[in-house]
Amino acid sequence: MPSPQEYLFTNTHEWLSQKDEFSVIGITDFAQDQLGEIVYVDLPEVGDRFKAGQPFGEVESVKSVSELLMPIDASIIEVNEELNDAPDLVNSDCYGDGWLVKVEYGDVDLSDLLDSDSYDTHCSEL
Amino acid sequence: MSKEDLSRTPLYESHRELGARMVPYAHYEMPVQYQGIIDEHKATRSSAGIFDVSHMAQFRVAGAGARDFLQGVLTNEIGRIDDVGSAQYTLMLNEEGGILDDLIVYNTGFEYLIIANAANHEKDFEWLDDHKPDDVELVDESERTALIALQGPSMIRIMDELTDEDYVLPERFNLNEAIIDGRIPVLVARTGYTGEDGVELVTRAEDAKDLWNVLLSFPEVTPVGLGARDTLRLEMGYPLYGDDMDETRDPIQARLGWVCPADKTDYIGADAVRKAREEGSDEVLVHLRVDGGIPRKGQKVLADGKFIGTIGSGSHSPTFGFGMATAYLPLAYAEPGAIVQVEIRKKLVDGLVVKPPFSL
């Protein structure tokens, strides 16, 4: 299934929604499928600031742990509290209810991020 | 190790056809999951799961001296399985009392069948071969046989449907022979590693696929991979060799003194076990319930900010939804109710010492 056209992607399988007042970040369908059933999500605090590429949390399946890497320099304005009780939302709806954090940021360079076609090509080569 | 060096069980193609994710495990390419670890775990608890455990080592021990030989090389009292068709959990120790392996011995009447950990296959065979007298025949049957476990509350009904009306399932920790679906000869052992009522079926390698498909034809049967096998056994507190014990641990530390009868003194490692029993252990294996994170093998366990141990097994309990783990800890922290901390990456999370099996 092709990735959503309206998002930008990292080659480490996070997605970033287009900036409105804020952007939403999650992990991709490819990532959730590779991880398997997610049973624990560790997210940052509101107000935490991260540089692009820094780990901002973790998702864990029964067998493994994966770091979440921040796609851009940004600060956290909201975390998805629903995931505390229902981490499997990341599996069932990774581009919707399974979002991870909302972030705000200034003028940042988005040119390192991939569009959906480039991301899908990246995944097909893995 | 490259993929080309890995062995495959007779059911490799079946796993691929079922869409299993295959991983290297103990020199074998094995299914870690099919549809998902949690679903497979729950299916085993609620109806039935089938597991390809053909990677496990299977040795046949026969000959006039077989009984005496096993009595001397294994910790448990072999006399307890003198009845044909009985079986026992037991340990093999080195001279220092270090655990070489945990295994099950079955008395088939003609000989003994040993089922041992895949990871210890070569080591066990060499140890047995080095210690056996001339009147004992030791044969590695692992390649010729397949082993399929059928575990869960639906097992009885399924076995009933697949066998003659005069067939009676063996009691727990016993085995007998059966013909499955009128054509597949198997040894039926009422044993398992899940905590559910179950059987392990020993069959010829060439019959494995047929047996697997017959079992899979029942709608209540789910194929289960090594991922759920691990969560199922850890919920029960069943130890896994390599994670929960190894040659640096003795049976008393591992809380397996119950398979080393105190009045049995004639096996390799018996002196060390007696000493450990008399002097007591400084550390023992404990089980930890962890809410607020998933403990993983190798993470540190602390108390009052001080390092006191290392996580052996660590995972998520699909039944209860919390983290569960094992660790060797000083006796002061071994009693149920004690609270320690697990360093889960950068966070310290409380771990509650509990008596297995894990429960809410």
Coordinates of C-alpha atoms in Angstrom, one line a residue, chain B residues 2-360:
Chain B
S2 CA 25.0 -16.7 7.4
K3 CA 21.6 -18.1 6.5
E4 CA 23.2 -20.9 4.4
D5 CA 24.6 -22.4 7.6
L6 CA 21.3 -22.7 9.3
S7 CA 19.4 -26.0 9.5
R8 CA 15.7 -26.4 8.7
T9 CA 13.1 -28.6 10.3
P10 CA 11.0 -30.8 8.2
L11 CA 8.2 -28.2 8.5
Y12 CA 10.2 -25.3 7.1
E13 CA 8.1 -25.1 3.9
S14 CA 4.9 -25.2 6.0
H15 CA 6.0 -22.2 8.0
R16 CA 6.8 -20.3 4.9
E17 CA 3.4 -21.1 3.4
L18 CA 1.8 -19.8 6.6
G19 CA 3.6 -16.5 6.2
A20 CA 5.8 -17.0 9.2
R21 CA 8.6 -14.6 10.0
M22 CA 11.7 -16.8 10.2
V23 CA 14.6 -16.1 12.5
P24 CA 17.9 -17.9 13.3
Y25 CA 17.6 -19.8 16.6
A26 CA 20.1 -22.4 17.9
H27 CA 21.4 -23.1 14.3
Y28 CA 17.9 -23.5 12.9
E29 CA 15.8 -21.2 10.8
M30 CA 12.7 -21.1 13.0
P31 CA 9.3 -19.3 12.9
V32 CA 9.2 -16.5 15.5
Q33 CA 5.6 -15.6 14.7
Y34 CA 2.9 -16.2 12.1
Q35 CA 0.0 -13.8 12.7
G36 CA 1.4 -12.1 15.8
I37 CA 2.8 -13.1 19.2
I38 CA -0.1 -11.8 21.3
D39 CA -2.8 -13.6 19.2
E40 CA -0.8 -16.8 19.2
H41 CA -0.3 -16.6 22.9
K42 CA -3.9 -16.0 23.7
A43 CA -5.0 -18.7 21.2
T44 CA -2.9 -21.3 23.1
R45 CA -4.4 -20.2 26.5
S46 CA -8.0 -20.2 25.2
S47 CA -8.1 -23.1 22.6
A48 CA -5.0 -24.7 21.2
G49 CA -1.7 -23.9 19.6
I50 CA 0.7 -26.1 17.6
F51 CA 4.4 -25.5 17.8
D52 CA 7.2 -26.9 15.6
V53 CA 9.8 -27.8 18.2
S54 CA 11.7 -30.2 15.9
H55 CA 14.8 -28.1 16.5
M56 CA 15.1 -29.6 20.0
A57 CA 17.7 -32.3 20.5
Q58 CA 16.4 -35.9 20.7
F59 CA 18.7 -38.6 21.9
R60 CA 18.0 -42.3 22.4
V61 CA 19.8 -44.1 25.2
A62 CA 19.6 -47.9 25.1
G63 CA 21.5 -51.0 26.3
A64 CA 21.9 -52.9 29.5
G65 CA 23.7 -50.1 31.3
A66 CA 21.3 -47.3 30.2
R67 CA 19.5 -46.9 33.5
D68 CA 22.7 -46.8 35.6
F69 CA 24.3 -44.4 33.2
L70 CA 21.4 -41.9 33.3
Q71 CA 21.2 -42.2 37.1
G72 CA 24.9 -41.1 37.2
V73 CA 24.7 -38.3 34.7
L74 CA 21.4 -36.7 35.6
T75 CA 20.2 -35.2 38.8
N76 CA 16.7 -36.6 39.3
E77 CA 16.1 -40.1 40.6
I78 CA 15.8 -42.4 37.6
G79 CA 13.9 -44.9 39.8
R80 CA 10.9 -42.5 39.7
I81 CA 10.4 -43.4 36.0
D82 CA 10.9 -47.1 36.2
D83 CA 7.3 -47.6 35.0
V84 CA 7.2 -47.8 31.3
G85 CA 5.7 -44.7 29.8
S86 CA 6.7 -42.3 32.6
A87 CA 8.9 -39.3 32.2
Q88 CA 10.7 -36.7 34.3
Y89 CA 12.2 -33.2 34.2
T90 CA 15.9 -33.4 35.2
L91 CA 19.2 -31.6 35.0
M92 CA 22.7 -32.5 33.7
L93 CA 25.5 -30.9 35.8
N94 CA 29.2 -30.6 35.5
E95 CA 31.4 -31.7 38.4
E96 CA 31.2 -28.2 40.0
G97 CA 27.4 -28.4 40.0
G98 CA 27.0 -25.9 37.1
I99 CA 24.0 -26.6 35.0
L100 CA 24.9 -28.1 31.6
D101 CA 21.3 -28.4 30.5
D102 CA 17.7 -29.0 31.6
L103 CA 15.9 -31.8 29.8
I104 CA 13.1 -34.4 29.9
V105 CA 13.8 -38.1 30.0
Y106 CA 11.1 -40.5 28.9
N107 CA 11.1 -44.2 29.6
T108 CA 9.6 -45.8 26.4
G109 CA 10.0 -49.3 27.7
F110 CA 12.8 -50.4 25.3
E111 CA 15.0 -47.4 26.0
Y112 CA 15.1 -43.9 27.2
L113 CA 14.3 -40.9 25.1
I114 CA 15.9 -37.6 26.0
I115 CA 14.6 -34.3 24.7
A116 CA 17.1 -31.4 25.4
N117 CA 17.6 -27.8 24.4
A118 CA 18.5 -27.1 20.8
A119 CA 21.1 -24.6 21.9
N120 CA 22.9 -27.4 23.8
H121 CA 22.6 -30.1 21.2
E122 CA 26.3 -30.7 20.5
K123 CA 27.4 -30.0 24.0
D124 CA 25.0 -32.5 25.5
F125 CA 25.7 -35.2 23.0
E126 CA 29.5 -34.9 23.6
W127 CA 29.0 -34.9 27.4
L128 CA 26.8 -38.0 27.3
D129 CA 29.1 -39.7 24.8
D130 CA 32.2 -39.0 26.9
H131 CA 30.7 -40.4 30.0
K132 CA 28.8 -43.4 28.7
P133 CA 30.1 -46.9 29.3
D134 CA 30.4 -49.5 26.5
D135 CA 27.2 -51.2 27.3
V136 CA 25.2 -48.1 26.5
E137 CA 24.1 -47.1 23.1
L138 CA 23.6 -43.4 22.5
V139 CA 22.0 -42.3 19.2
D140 CA 21.2 -38.8 18.1
E141 CA 17.7 -39.1 16.6
S142 CA 17.2 -35.4 16.0
E143 CA 17.5 -35.5 12.2
R144 CA 15.2 -38.5 11.8
T145 CA 12.4 -37.2 14.0
A146 CA 10.2 -34.2 14.2
L147 CA 8.5 -32.9 17.4
I148 CA 5.2 -31.0 17.3
A149 CA 3.6 -29.7 20.5
L150 CA -0.2 -29.4 20.7
Q151 CA -1.0 -27.2 23.7
G152 CA -4.1 -25.7 25.1
P153 CA -7.6 -26.6 26.5
S154 CA -8.8 -28.0 23.2
M155 CA -6.0 -30.6 23.0
I156 CA -8.1 -33.3 24.6
R157 CA -11.0 -33.0 22.2
I158 CA -8.6 -32.8 19.2
M159 CA -6.6 -35.9 20.3
D160 CA -9.9 -37.7 20.9
E161 CA -11.0 -37.0 17.4
L162 CA -7.7 -38.0 15.8
T163 CA -7.3 -41.4 17.6
D164 CA -9.1 -44.7 17.9
E165 CA -11.9 -44.9 20.4
D166 CA -9.9 -47.3 22.6
Y167 CA -7.0 -44.9 22.8
V168 CA -6.4 -43.3 26.2
L169 CA -4.2 -40.2 26.6
P170 CA -1.3 -40.7 28.9
E171 CA -1.4 -39.0 32.3
R172 CA 0.7 -35.9 32.8
F173 CA 4.4 -36.5 32.4
N174 CA 3.7 -39.9 30.8
L175 CA 3.8 -41.1 27.3
N176 CA 2.4 -43.7 25.0
E177 CA 2.0 -44.6 21.4
A178 CA -0.8 -43.6 19.1
I179 CA -1.9 -43.7 15.4
I180 CA -3.0 -40.2 14.4
D181 CA -5.9 -40.1 11.8
G182 CA -5.5 -43.8 11.2
R183 CA -2.1 -43.5 9.5
I184 CA 0.6 -41.5 11.4
P185 CA 2.4 -43.3 14.1
V186 CA 3.5 -41.0 17.0
L187 CA 4.8 -41.0 20.5
V188 CA 2.4 -38.9 22.6
A189 CA 4.0 -37.2 25.6
R190 CA 1.8 -35.3 28.0
T191 CA 4.4 -32.6 28.5
G192 CA 4.9 -29.1 27.3
Y193 CA 6.3 -25.6 28.0
T194 CA 3.2 -23.4 28.0
G195 CA 1.4 -24.1 31.3
E196 CA -1.6 -25.5 29.4
D197 CA -2.6 -29.1 29.3
G198 CA -0.9 -30.3 26.2
V199 CA 1.0 -33.1 24.4
E200 CA 4.2 -33.2 22.5
L201 CA 4.1 -35.6 19.5
V202 CA 7.3 -37.3 18.4
T203 CA 7.0 -38.5 14.8
R204 CA 9.2 -39.5 11.9
A205 CA 10.6 -36.6 9.9
E206 CA 8.8 -37.8 6.8
D207 CA 5.4 -37.7 8.5
A208 CA 5.9 -34.3 10.1
K209 CA 4.1 -32.3 7.4
D210 CA 1.2 -34.6 7.2
L211 CA 0.8 -34.5 11.0
W212 CA 1.1 -30.7 11.1
N213 CA -1.6 -30.3 8.4
V214 CA -3.9 -32.7 10.1
L215 CA -3.6 -30.7 13.3
L216 CA -3.9 -27.4 11.5
S217 CA -7.2 -28.6 9.9
F218 CA -9.0 -28.0 13.2
P219 CA -10.4 -24.5 13.2
E220 CA -9.5 -24.1 16.9
V221 CA -5.8 -24.7 16.2
T222 CA -3.4 -21.8 15.7
P223 CA 0.2 -22.2 14.6
V224 CA 2.4 -20.6 17.3
G225 CA 6.0 -19.4 16.9
L226 CA 9.0 -19.1 19.2
G227 CA 7.9 -15.6 20.2
A228 CA 4.7 -16.8 22.0
R229 CA 6.4 -19.9 23.2
D230 CA 8.7 -17.6 25.1
T231 CA 5.9 -15.5 26.6
L232 CA 3.9 -18.6 27.5
R233 CA 6.7 -20.2 29.4
L234 CA 7.8 -17.0 31.1
E235 CA 4.3 -16.3 32.4
M236 CA 4.5 -19.8 34.1
G237 CA 8.0 -19.1 35.4
Y238 CA 9.4 -22.0 33.5
P239 CA 13.2 -21.4 33.1
L240 CA 14.9 -21.1 29.7
Y241 CA 18.4 -22.4 29.5
G242 CA 20.9 -19.6 28.6
D243 CA 18.6 -16.8 30.1
D244 CA 17.6 -18.3 33.4
M245 CA 20.5 -20.7 34.0
D246 CA 23.8 -21.8 32.6
E247 CA 27.0 -23.4 33.7
T248 CA 27.7 -20.6 36.2
R249 CA 24.6 -21.4 38.2
D250 CA 23.8 -24.4 40.4
P251 CA 20.4 -26.0 40.8
I252 CA 19.9 -24.4 44.3
Q253 CA 20.5 -20.9 42.9
A254 CA 18.2 -21.7 40.0
R255 CA 15.5 -23.0 42.5
L256 CA 15.6 -26.4 40.8
G257 CA 16.6 -28.3 44.0
W258 CA 13.3 -30.2 43.6
V259 CA 14.8 -32.2 40.7
C260 CA 18.0 -33.0 42.7
P261 CA 16.7 -35.3 45.5
A262 CA 18.8 -34.8 48.6
D263 CA 19.1 -38.5 49.2
K264 CA 20.5 -39.1 45.8
T265 CA 24.3 -38.8 46.0
D266 CA 25.6 -40.8 43.0
Y267 CA 25.4 -38.3 40.1
I268 CA 27.9 -35.9 38.6
G269 CA 27.7 -32.6 40.5
A270 CA 26.0 -34.2 43.5
D271 CA 28.7 -33.1 46.0
A272 CA 28.5 -29.5 44.7
V273 CA 24.7 -29.6 45.1
R274 CA 24.9 -30.9 48.6
K275 CA 27.3 -28.2 49.5
A276 CA 25.1 -25.5 48.0
R277 CA 22.1 -26.9 49.8
E278 CA 23.9 -27.0 53.2
E279 CA 25.7 -23.6 52.9
G280 CA 22.8 -21.9 51.1
S281 CA 23.2 -19.6 48.1
D282 CA 24.1 -16.0 48.1
E283 CA 21.8 -15.4 45.1
V284 CA 18.7 -17.0 43.7
L285 CA 16.5 -16.8 40.7
V286 CA 13.6 -14.4 41.3
H287 CA 10.6 -13.3 39.2
L288 CA 9.8 -9.7 38.8
R289 CA 6.6 -8.0 37.8
V290 CA 7.3 -4.7 36.2
D291 CA 4.5 -2.1 35.5
G292 CA 5.6 0.9 33.4
G293 CA 8.1 -0.6 31.1
I294 CA 9.2 -3.9 29.6
P295 CA 12.3 -5.4 31.2
R296 CA 14.8 -6.9 28.7
K297 CA 17.7 -9.4 29.0
G298 CA 20.8 -7.7 30.2
Q299 CA 19.3 -4.7 31.9
K300 CA 20.5 -3.8 35.4
V301 CA 18.6 -4.5 38.6
L302 CA 19.2 -2.0 41.4
A303 CA 18.3 -1.6 45.0
D304 CA 18.9 1.7 46.9
G305 CA 20.8 2.9 43.8
K306 CA 23.2 -0.1 44.0
F307 CA 23.7 -2.8 41.3
I308 CA 22.3 -6.1 42.6
G309 CA 21.7 -8.2 39.4
T310 CA 21.0 -8.5 35.8
I311 CA 17.8 -9.3 33.9
G312 CA 17.9 -12.9 32.5
S313 CA 14.5 -13.3 30.8
G314 CA 12.4 -10.2 30.2
S315 CA 9.3 -9.7 28.2
H316 CA 5.7 -8.5 28.1
S317 CA 2.9 -10.7 29.4
P318 CA 0.2 -10.9 26.8
T319 CA -2.2 -12.3 29.4
F320 CA -1.8 -9.7 32.0
G321 CA -0.4 -6.7 30.1
F322 CA 2.6 -6.0 32.4
G323 CA 6.3 -6.6 32.0
M324 CA 7.8 -9.8 33.5
A325 CA 11.3 -10.8 34.1
T326 CA 13.8 -13.0 35.9
A327 CA 17.0 -12.1 37.6
Y328 CA 19.5 -13.7 40.1
L329 CA 19.3 -11.4 43.1
P330 CA 20.8 -11.5 46.6
L331 CA 18.7 -13.4 49.1
A332 CA 17.7 -10.1 50.8
Y333 CA 15.7 -9.2 47.7
A334 CA 14.3 -12.7 46.9
E335 CA 11.2 -12.8 49.0
P336 CA 7.8 -12.1 47.3
G337 CA 6.8 -8.5 48.0
A338 CA 10.4 -7.1 47.8
I339 CA 10.7 -4.1 45.5
V340 CA 13.7 -3.5 43.3
Q341 CA 14.4 -1.2 40.4
V342 CA 15.1 -2.2 36.8
E343 CA 17.1 0.2 34.7
I344 CA 15.1 0.2 31.5
R345 CA 17.4 2.3 29.3
K346 CA 17.5 5.7 31.0
K347 CA 14.6 5.1 33.4
L348 CA 14.4 3.3 36.7
V349 CA 11.2 1.3 36.9
D350 CA 10.0 -0.6 40.0
G351 CA 10.0 -4.4 39.9
L352 CA 8.0 -6.4 42.4
V353 CA 9.3 -9.8 43.4
V354 CA 6.6 -12.4 42.9
K355 CA 6.2 -16.1 43.1
P356 CA 5.5 -17.6 39.7
P357 CA 3.3 -18.2 37.8
F358 CA 2.7 -14.6 37.2
S359 CA -0.9 -13.4 37.9
L360 CA -2.8 -10.2 38.3

